CSV table of C-alpha atoms in Angstrom, one decimal:
chain,number,residue,atom,x,y,z
A,1,MET,CA,50.1,-47.5,-55.0
A,2,ALA,CA,47.0,-47.9,-52.9
A,3,ARG,CA,45.1,-44.7,-52.2
A,4,THR,CA,45.5,-45.0,-48.4
A,5,ASN,CA,49.2,-45.3,-48.7
A,6,GLN,CA,49.3,-42.2,-50.9
A,7,LYS,CA,47.5,-40.2,-48.2
A,8,LYS,CA,49.8,-41.5,-45.5
A,9,LEU,CA,52.8,-40.5,-47.5
A,10,ALA,CA,51.3,-37.1,-48.2
A,11,ARG,CA,50.8,-36.4,-44.5
A,12,SER,CA,54.2,-37.5,-43.5
A,13,ALA,CA,56.1,-35.6,-46.2
A,14,VAL,CA,54.8,-32.1,-46.2
A,15,PHE,CA,58.3,-30.8,-46.7
A,16,THR,CA,59.0,-32.8,-49.7
A,17,GLN,CA,55.6,-31.9,-51.2
A,18,HIS,CA,56.7,-28.3,-51.3
A,19,HIS,CA,60.3,-29.0,-52.1
A,20,PRO,CA,60.2,-31.9,-54.6
A,21,VAL,CA,63.4,-33.8,-54.8
A,22,PRO,CA,64.6,-34.4,-58.3
A,23,ARG,CA,64.5,-38.0,-59.5
A,24,GLY,CA,67.8,-39.8,-58.9
A,25,VAL,CA,68.7,-37.8,-55.8
A,26,VAL,CA,69.2,-39.8,-52.6
A,27,ARG,CA,66.3,-38.6,-50.4
A,28,ALA,CA,67.2,-40.3,-47.2
A,29,VAL,CA,70.2,-38.4,-45.9
A,30,ALA,CA,70.7,-40.0,-42.5
A,31,MET,CA,74.1,-38.6,-41.6
A,32,LYS,CA,76.5,-35.8,-42.3
A,33,ALA,CA,80.2,-35.5,-42.2
A,34,ARG,CA,81.6,-32.1,-41.2
A,35,ILE,CA,85.2,-31.8,-42.2
A,36,ILE,CA,87.7,-29.0,-41.3
A,37,VAL,CA,90.9,-28.8,-43.2
A,38,THR,CA,93.6,-26.4,-42.0
A,39,PRO,CA,97.1,-25.6,-43.1
A,40,LYS,CA,99.8,-27.3,-41.1
A,41,LYS,CA,101.5,-25.1,-38.5
A,42,ALA,CA,104.9,-25.4,-40.3
A,43,VAL,CA,103.4,-24.3,-43.6
A,44,LEU,CA,103.4,-20.6,-44.5
A,45,ASP,CA,99.8,-19.3,-44.5
A,46,PRO,CA,99.9,-15.9,-46.2
A,47,GLN,CA,96.1,-15.8,-46.3
A,48,GLY,CA,95.9,-16.2,-42.5
A,49,LYS,CA,98.6,-13.6,-42.0
A,50,SER,CA,96.7,-11.1,-44.2
A,51,VAL,CA,93.5,-11.6,-42.3
A,52,GLN,CA,95.4,-11.2,-39.0
A,53,ASN,CA,96.9,-7.9,-40.2
A,54,ALA,CA,93.4,-6.7,-41.3
A,55,LEU,CA,91.9,-7.5,-37.9
A,56,GLU,CA,94.7,-5.8,-36.1
A,57,HIS,CA,94.4,-2.8,-38.5
A,58,MET,CA,90.7,-2.6,-37.6
A,59,GLY,CA,91.6,-2.2,-34.0
A,60,TYR,CA,90.7,-5.6,-32.6
A,61,GLN,CA,92.9,-6.1,-29.5
A,62,GLY,CA,94.6,-9.4,-28.7
A,63,ILE,CA,94.5,-11.0,-32.1
A,64,GLY,CA,96.9,-13.9,-32.4
A,65,ALA,CA,97.8,-16.0,-35.4
A,66,VAL,CA,95.0,-16.6,-37.9
A,67,HIS,CA,94.8,-19.8,-40.0
A,68,VAL,CA,92.5,-19.9,-43.0
A,69,GLY,CA,91.2,-23.4,-43.9
A,70,LYS,CA,88.3,-25.2,-45.5
A,71,TYR,CA,85.0,-26.5,-44.3
A,72,LEU,CA,83.3,-29.4,-46.1
A,73,GLU,CA,79.9,-30.9,-45.4
A,74,ILE,CA,79.1,-34.2,-46.9
A,75,GLU,CA,75.7,-35.8,-46.9
A,76,LEU,CA,75.8,-39.5,-46.2
A,77,ALA,CA,73.2,-42.2,-46.8
A,78,GLY,CA,72.5,-44.9,-44.3
A,79,ALA,CA,73.3,-45.0,-40.6
A,80,ASP,CA,76.5,-47.0,-40.3
A,81,GLY,CA,78.6,-44.4,-38.5
A,82,GLU,CA,81.6,-46.6,-38.0
A,83,SER,CA,81.8,-47.5,-41.6
A,84,TRP,CA,81.5,-43.9,-42.7
A,85,ARG,CA,84.2,-42.8,-40.2
A,86,LYS,CA,86.6,-45.2,-41.9
A,87,GLN,CA,85.7,-44.1,-45.4
A,88,ILE,CA,85.7,-40.4,-44.6
A,89,ASP,CA,89.0,-40.7,-42.9
A,90,GLU,CA,90.4,-42.4,-46.0
A,91,ALA,CA,88.9,-39.8,-48.3
A,92,CYS,CA,90.3,-37.0,-46.2
A,93,HIS,CA,93.8,-38.6,-46.5
A,94,LYS,CA,93.5,-39.3,-50.2
A,95,ILE,CA,91.9,-36.3,-51.7
A,96,LEU,CA,90.0,-33.9,-49.4
A,97,SER,CA,93.3,-32.8,-47.8
A,98,ASN,CA,96.9,-32.9,-48.8
A,99,PRO,CA,98.8,-34.5,-45.8
A,100,VAL,CA,102.0,-32.7,-46.9
A,101,ILE,CA,100.6,-29.3,-46.2
A,102,GLU,CA,97.3,-29.7,-44.4
A,103,ASP,CA,95.7,-31.3,-41.2
A,104,TYR,CA,92.1,-32.4,-41.1
A,105,LYS,CA,89.5,-33.3,-38.5
A,106,PHE,CA,86.0,-34.4,-38.9
A,107,GLU,CA,82.8,-35.4,-37.1
A,108,ILE,CA,80.0,-37.6,-38.3
A,109,GLU,CA,76.5,-37.2,-36.9
B,1,MET,CA,110.1,-39.3,-80.6
B,2,ASN,CA,106.5,-39.8,-79.7
B,3,PHE,CA,105.3,-37.3,-77.2
B,4,ALA,CA,102.0,-37.3,-75.4
B,5,VAL,CA,100.5,-34.0,-74.2
B,6,LEU,CA,97.8,-34.8,-71.7
B,7,GLN,CA,94.6,-32.8,-71.7
B,8,PHE,CA,92.4,-32.3,-68.6
B,9,PRO,CA,89.3,-30.1,-68.5
B,10,ALA,CA,90.8,-26.6,-68.3
B,11,SER,CA,94.3,-27.4,-69.4
B,12,ASN,CA,95.3,-24.3,-71.4
B,13,CYS,CA,98.9,-24.7,-72.4
B,14,ASP,CA,98.4,-28.0,-74.2
B,15,GLN,CA,98.3,-26.4,-77.6
B,16,ASP,CA,101.5,-24.4,-76.9
B,17,ALA,CA,103.3,-27.5,-75.8
B,18,LEU,CA,102.2,-29.5,-78.8
B,19,HIS,CA,103.1,-26.7,-81.2
B,20,VAL,CA,106.7,-26.5,-79.8
B,21,LEU,CA,107.2,-30.2,-79.9
B,22,LYS,CA,105.8,-30.6,-83.5
B,23,ASP,CA,106.4,-27.3,-85.3
B,24,VAL,CA,109.5,-26.0,-83.6
B,25,LEU,CA,111.3,-29.3,-82.7
B,26,GLY,CA,110.0,-31.6,-85.4
B,27,GLN,CA,108.8,-34.3,-83.1
B,28,SER,CA,105.8,-36.5,-83.3
B,29,ALA,CA,103.3,-35.5,-80.7
B,30,ARG,CA,99.6,-36.0,-79.9
B,31,PHE,CA,97.1,-35.0,-77.3
B,32,ILE,CA,95.8,-37.7,-74.9
B,33,TRP,CA,92.5,-36.9,-73.2
B,34,HIS,CA,92.5,-37.5,-69.5
B,35,LYS,CA,89.7,-40.1,-69.7
B,36,GLU,CA,91.9,-42.4,-71.7
B,37,ASN,CA,93.9,-45.0,-69.9
B,38,SER,CA,96.7,-46.0,-72.2
B,39,LEU,CA,100.1,-44.5,-73.1
B,40,ALA,CA,101.0,-47.3,-75.6
B,41,GLY,CA,103.6,-46.2,-78.1
B,42,ILE,CA,104.5,-43.1,-76.2
B,43,ASP,CA,108.2,-42.2,-75.4
B,44,ALA,CA,107.6,-39.1,-73.2
B,45,VAL,CA,104.7,-37.5,-71.4
B,46,ILE,CA,104.1,-33.8,-71.0
B,47,ILE,CA,101.5,-32.6,-68.4
B,48,PRO,CA,100.8,-29.1,-69.5
B,49,GLY,CA,99.8,-26.0,-67.6
B,50,GLY,CA,96.3,-24.7,-67.0
B,51,PHE,CA,93.7,-24.8,-64.3
B,52,SER,CA,92.6,-28.4,-64.4
B,53,TYR,CA,89.1,-28.9,-62.8
B,54,GLY,CA,89.1,-25.1,-62.0
B,55,ASP,CA,91.8,-25.6,-59.3
B,56,TYR,CA,88.9,-26.8,-57.1
B,57,LEU,CA,89.8,-28.2,-53.7
B,58,ARG,CA,93.5,-27.7,-54.4
B,59,THR,CA,95.5,-27.3,-57.6
B,60,GLY,CA,95.9,-30.6,-59.3
B,61,ALA,CA,94.0,-32.5,-56.5
B,62,ILE,CA,91.2,-33.8,-58.7
B,63,ALA,CA,93.1,-34.2,-62.0
B,64,ARG,CA,95.4,-36.7,-60.3
B,65,PHE,CA,92.5,-39.1,-60.0
B,66,SER,CA,91.8,-39.0,-63.8
B,67,PRO,CA,92.1,-42.4,-65.5
B,68,ILE,CA,95.2,-41.4,-67.5
B,69,MET,CA,97.1,-40.8,-64.3
B,70,GLU,CA,97.2,-44.5,-63.5
B,71,ALA,CA,98.9,-45.0,-66.9
B,72,VAL,CA,101.3,-42.2,-66.1
B,73,ARG,CA,102.1,-43.8,-62.8
B,74,THR,CA,103.0,-47.1,-64.5
B,75,PHE,CA,104.8,-45.3,-67.3
B,76,ALA,CA,107.0,-43.5,-64.8
B,77,ALA,CA,107.6,-46.6,-62.7
B,78,ASN,CA,109.0,-48.2,-65.9
B,79,GLY,CA,111.4,-45.4,-66.3
B,80,GLY,CA,109.4,-43.3,-68.9
B,81,PRO,CA,110.1,-39.6,-68.7
B,82,VAL,CA,107.3,-37.3,-67.5
B,83,LEU,CA,107.5,-33.5,-67.5
B,84,GLY,CA,104.9,-31.5,-65.6
B,85,ILE,CA,104.8,-27.8,-66.4
B,86,CYS,CA,103.0,-25.4,-64.0
B,87,ASN,CA,99.7,-27.1,-63.3
B,88,GLY,CA,101.4,-30.3,-64.5
B,89,PHE,CA,103.9,-29.8,-61.7
B,90,GLN,CA,101.1,-29.3,-59.2
B,91,ILE,CA,99.4,-32.5,-60.5
B,92,LEU,CA,102.6,-34.5,-60.2
B,93,CYS,CA,103.1,-33.4,-56.6
B,94,GLU,CA,99.4,-34.1,-55.7
B,95,ALA,CA,99.9,-37.6,-57.3
B,96,GLY,CA,102.9,-38.2,-55.1
B,97,LEU,CA,105.1,-38.7,-58.2
B,98,LEU,CA,107.1,-35.7,-57.0
B,99,PRO,CA,107.7,-34.8,-53.3
B,100,GLY,CA,106.4,-31.7,-51.6
B,101,ALA,CA,103.5,-29.4,-52.6
B,102,LEU,CA,102.8,-26.1,-54.3
B,103,ILE,CA,100.8,-23.6,-52.2
B,104,ARG,CA,99.5,-20.1,-52.6
B,105,ASN,CA,102.2,-17.5,-53.5
B,106,ARG,CA,103.5,-15.8,-50.5
B,107,SER,CA,102.4,-12.4,-52.0
B,108,LEU,CA,98.9,-13.8,-52.5
B,109,GLN,CA,99.3,-12.3,-56.1
B,110,PHE,CA,99.0,-14.1,-59.4
B,111,ARG,CA,102.5,-13.6,-60.9
B,112,CYS,CA,102.8,-13.3,-64.7
B,113,GLU,CA,106.3,-12.3,-65.8
B,114,HIS,CA,109.6,-13.4,-67.0
B,115,VAL,CA,112.0,-14.8,-64.4
B,116,PHE,CA,115.5,-16.1,-64.3
B,117,ILE,CA,116.3,-19.7,-63.2
B,118,LYS,CA,119.6,-21.6,-62.8
B,119,THR,CA,120.0,-25.3,-63.3
B,120,GLY,CA,121.2,-27.3,-60.3
B,121,ASN,CA,121.9,-30.5,-62.0
B,122,ASN,CA,123.0,-30.7,-65.7
B,123,ASP,CA,122.9,-34.4,-65.8
B,124,SER,CA,119.2,-35.2,-66.0
B,125,PRO,CA,116.9,-36.1,-68.9
B,126,PHE,CA,115.5,-32.6,-68.7
B,127,THR,CA,118.7,-30.5,-68.3
B,128,ASN,CA,121.6,-32.3,-70.2
B,129,LYS,CA,121.6,-29.7,-73.0
B,130,ILE,CA,121.6,-26.7,-70.7
B,131,PRO,CA,125.2,-25.4,-70.7
B,132,PRO,CA,126.5,-25.4,-67.1
B,133,GLY,CA,126.2,-22.0,-65.5
B,134,LYS,CA,123.7,-20.7,-68.0
B,135,ILE,CA,120.9,-18.7,-66.6
B,136,LEU,CA,117.6,-19.3,-68.4
B,137,ARG,CA,115.0,-16.5,-68.9
B,138,VAL,CA,111.5,-18.0,-68.9
B,139,PRO,CA,108.0,-16.9,-68.1
B,140,ILE,CA,105.9,-17.8,-65.1
B,141,ALA,CA,102.1,-17.4,-64.8
B,142,HIS,CA,100.7,-18.8,-61.5
B,143,GLY,CA,99.0,-18.0,-58.2
B,144,GLU,CA,100.0,-21.3,-56.5
B,145,GLY,CA,103.7,-21.8,-57.2
B,146,CYS,CA,105.2,-21.6,-53.7
B,147,TYR,CA,107.1,-24.8,-53.3
B,148,PHE,CA,106.9,-26.4,-49.9
B,149,ALA,CA,108.4,-29.5,-48.4
B,150,GLU,CA,109.6,-30.5,-45.0
B,151,ASP,CA,113.2,-29.9,-44.1
B,152,ALA,CA,114.2,-33.6,-44.4
B,153,THR,CA,112.7,-33.7,-47.9
B,154,LEU,CA,114.5,-30.6,-48.9
B,155,GLU,CA,117.8,-32.0,-47.7
B,156,ASN,CA,117.1,-35.2,-49.6
B,157,LEU,CA,116.4,-33.3,-52.8
B,158,LYS,CA,119.6,-31.4,-52.4
B,159,SER,CA,121.8,-34.4,-51.7
B,160,ASN,CA,120.3,-36.4,-54.6
B,161,GLY,CA,120.7,-33.7,-57.1
B,162,GLN,CA,116.9,-33.4,-57.5
B,163,ILE,CA,116.7,-29.6,-57.3
B,164,LEU,CA,116.7,-29.0,-61.1
B,165,TRP,CA,115.9,-25.3,-61.2
B,166,GLN,CA,116.0,-22.4,-58.7
B,167,TYR,CA,114.9,-18.7,-59.2
B,168,THR,CA,117.8,-16.4,-59.3
B,169,ASP,CA,118.5,-12.8,-60.4
B,170,ALA,CA,120.0,-12.1,-63.8
B,171,LYS,CA,123.5,-12.9,-62.5
B,172,GLY,CA,122.5,-16.3,-61.1
B,173,GLU,CA,122.3,-15.3,-57.4
B,174,LEU,CA,119.7,-16.9,-55.2
B,175,THR,CA,118.1,-13.7,-53.8
B,176,GLY,CA,114.8,-13.0,-52.1
B,177,PRO,CA,113.6,-10.5,-54.6
B,178,ALA,CA,114.3,-13.0,-57.4
B,179,ASN,CA,111.9,-15.5,-55.9
B,180,PRO,CA,108.5,-14.7,-57.3
B,181,ASN,CA,106.3,-16.8,-55.1
B,182,GLY,CA,108.1,-17.6,-51.8
B,183,SER,CA,109.2,-21.1,-52.7
B,184,LEU,CA,111.5,-22.6,-50.1
B,185,TRP,CA,115.1,-22.5,-51.2
B,186,ASN,CA,113.9,-20.6,-54.3
B,187,ILE,CA,112.9,-23.9,-55.9
B,188,ALA,CA,111.4,-23.5,-59.4
B,189,GLY,CA,111.5,-27.2,-60.4
B,190,ILE,CA,112.5,-30.6,-59.1
B,191,GLY,CA,112.9,-34.2,-60.2
B,192,ASN,CA,112.1,-37.5,-58.6
B,193,GLU,CA,114.7,-39.7,-57.0
B,194,ALA,CA,114.9,-41.9,-60.1
B,195,GLY,CA,115.4,-38.8,-62.3
B,196,ASN,CA,112.8,-39.6,-64.9
B,197,VAL,CA,110.0,-37.4,-63.6
B,198,ALA,CA,110.3,-33.6,-63.3
B,199,GLY,CA,108.1,-30.6,-62.7
B,200,LEU,CA,108.7,-26.9,-62.9
B,201,MET,CA,106.5,-23.8,-62.5
B,202,PRO,CA,108.0,-21.7,-65.4
B,203,HIS,CA,106.7,-22.3,-68.9
B,204,PRO,CA,109.5,-23.5,-71.2
B,205,GLU,CA,107.0,-23.9,-74.1
B,206,ARG,CA,106.4,-20.1,-73.9
B,207,ALA,CA,110.1,-19.5,-74.4
B,208,SER,CA,111.0,-21.7,-77.3
B,209,GLU,CA,110.8,-19.2,-80.2
B,210,ALA,CA,112.6,-16.0,-80.8
B,211,ILE,CA,109.4,-14.2,-81.6
B,212,LEU,CA,108.3,-14.8,-78.0
B,213,GLY,CA,111.4,-13.1,-76.6
B,214,SER,CA,113.3,-16.1,-75.4
B,215,THR,CA,114.4,-19.5,-76.7
B,216,ASP,CA,115.9,-20.7,-73.4
B,217,GLY,CA,113.0,-23.0,-72.7
B,218,ARG,CA,113.8,-25.0,-75.8
B,219,LEU,CA,116.9,-26.4,-74.1
B,220,ILE,CA,114.6,-28.3,-71.7
B,221,PHE,CA,112.8,-30.0,-74.5
B,222,GLU,CA,116.0,-30.6,-76.5
B,223,SER,CA,117.5,-32.2,-73.4
B,224,LEU,CA,114.6,-34.6,-73.2
B,225,ILE,CA,114.8,-35.4,-76.9
B,226,PHE,CA,118.6,-36.0,-76.7
B,227,TRP,CA,118.2,-38.2,-73.6
B,228,LEU,CA,115.5,-40.3,-75.4
B,229,GLU,CA,117.6,-40.7,-78.5
B,230,ASN,CA,120.5,-41.9,-76.4
B,231,LYS,CA,118.2,-44.3,-74.5
B,232,MET,CA,116.9,-45.8,-77.8
B,233,ALA,CA,120.4,-46.0,-79.2
B,234,ARG,CA,121.5,-47.9,-76.1
B,235,ALA,CA,118.5,-50.3,-76.4
B,236,ALA,CA,119.1,-51.0,-80.1
């Protein structure tokens, strides 16, 4: 690499200089999927019920049903939001959630 | 008969299952690692208990995508018998080979104890040697064994004779206290519509020798062996 290019790269990548990215890791994370998985309303949620009881026991007023779910964040390479939307939806259906017992929603940005 | 006992990372009842099949019941049995993709020469598949992939995401959710599961799917579609025990039951539900799902025990506790189960259908590859009306005493050890399915699915299971085992008290009554995990309809184990795939949360392999306090679990393996022998005799 030419010396000038090296300088330019150094100036534009202060962050990566101090936090070197291991070889093989995708550096250019352009997008992120944020996925929320929750138990279906019809499914018994003993965890949510326990948390609800604890909150009520602590004296919080007006606590309704609590549902405990999962939050997943996935780093995505590239910038093709539409393509990722399709793929993430498929992945949510296939593995990230179990449609028998869970609902999911996600956003990509 | 040639049994396959599948091994996933963190399977932990694989040795017990193989021991019962080989040493107690005199069958030919071998382990098959989950990265393999062939079940050639196998007559029956056992998916043993454990915590495959650390139960990450959901129990059985990651194991179901292991290469061997494609072979299991084909094997089952061709009528081969598959028995999932505990985590094996969870994997079969995740894979869609059995309906419904297994979720966190209603008590939120990991339950490790002996329970009683009754058999709902004595005419299946997994139950034909169980005397009608006999209550089996078998151990459970799980945190996610609460069987859930939608009402329509439960009705289908019932009308098709797919509810193979239910938790009862010692007298065979379906009571609330006899249900260790909150399973709908006290369901402990079910079969698929075709009848050749079954799963249950209790561990028959831990109740197959007198020294372990119960030999009731052996009846499930003996049923399977008897069914296979009949099947081969018919084919011959």
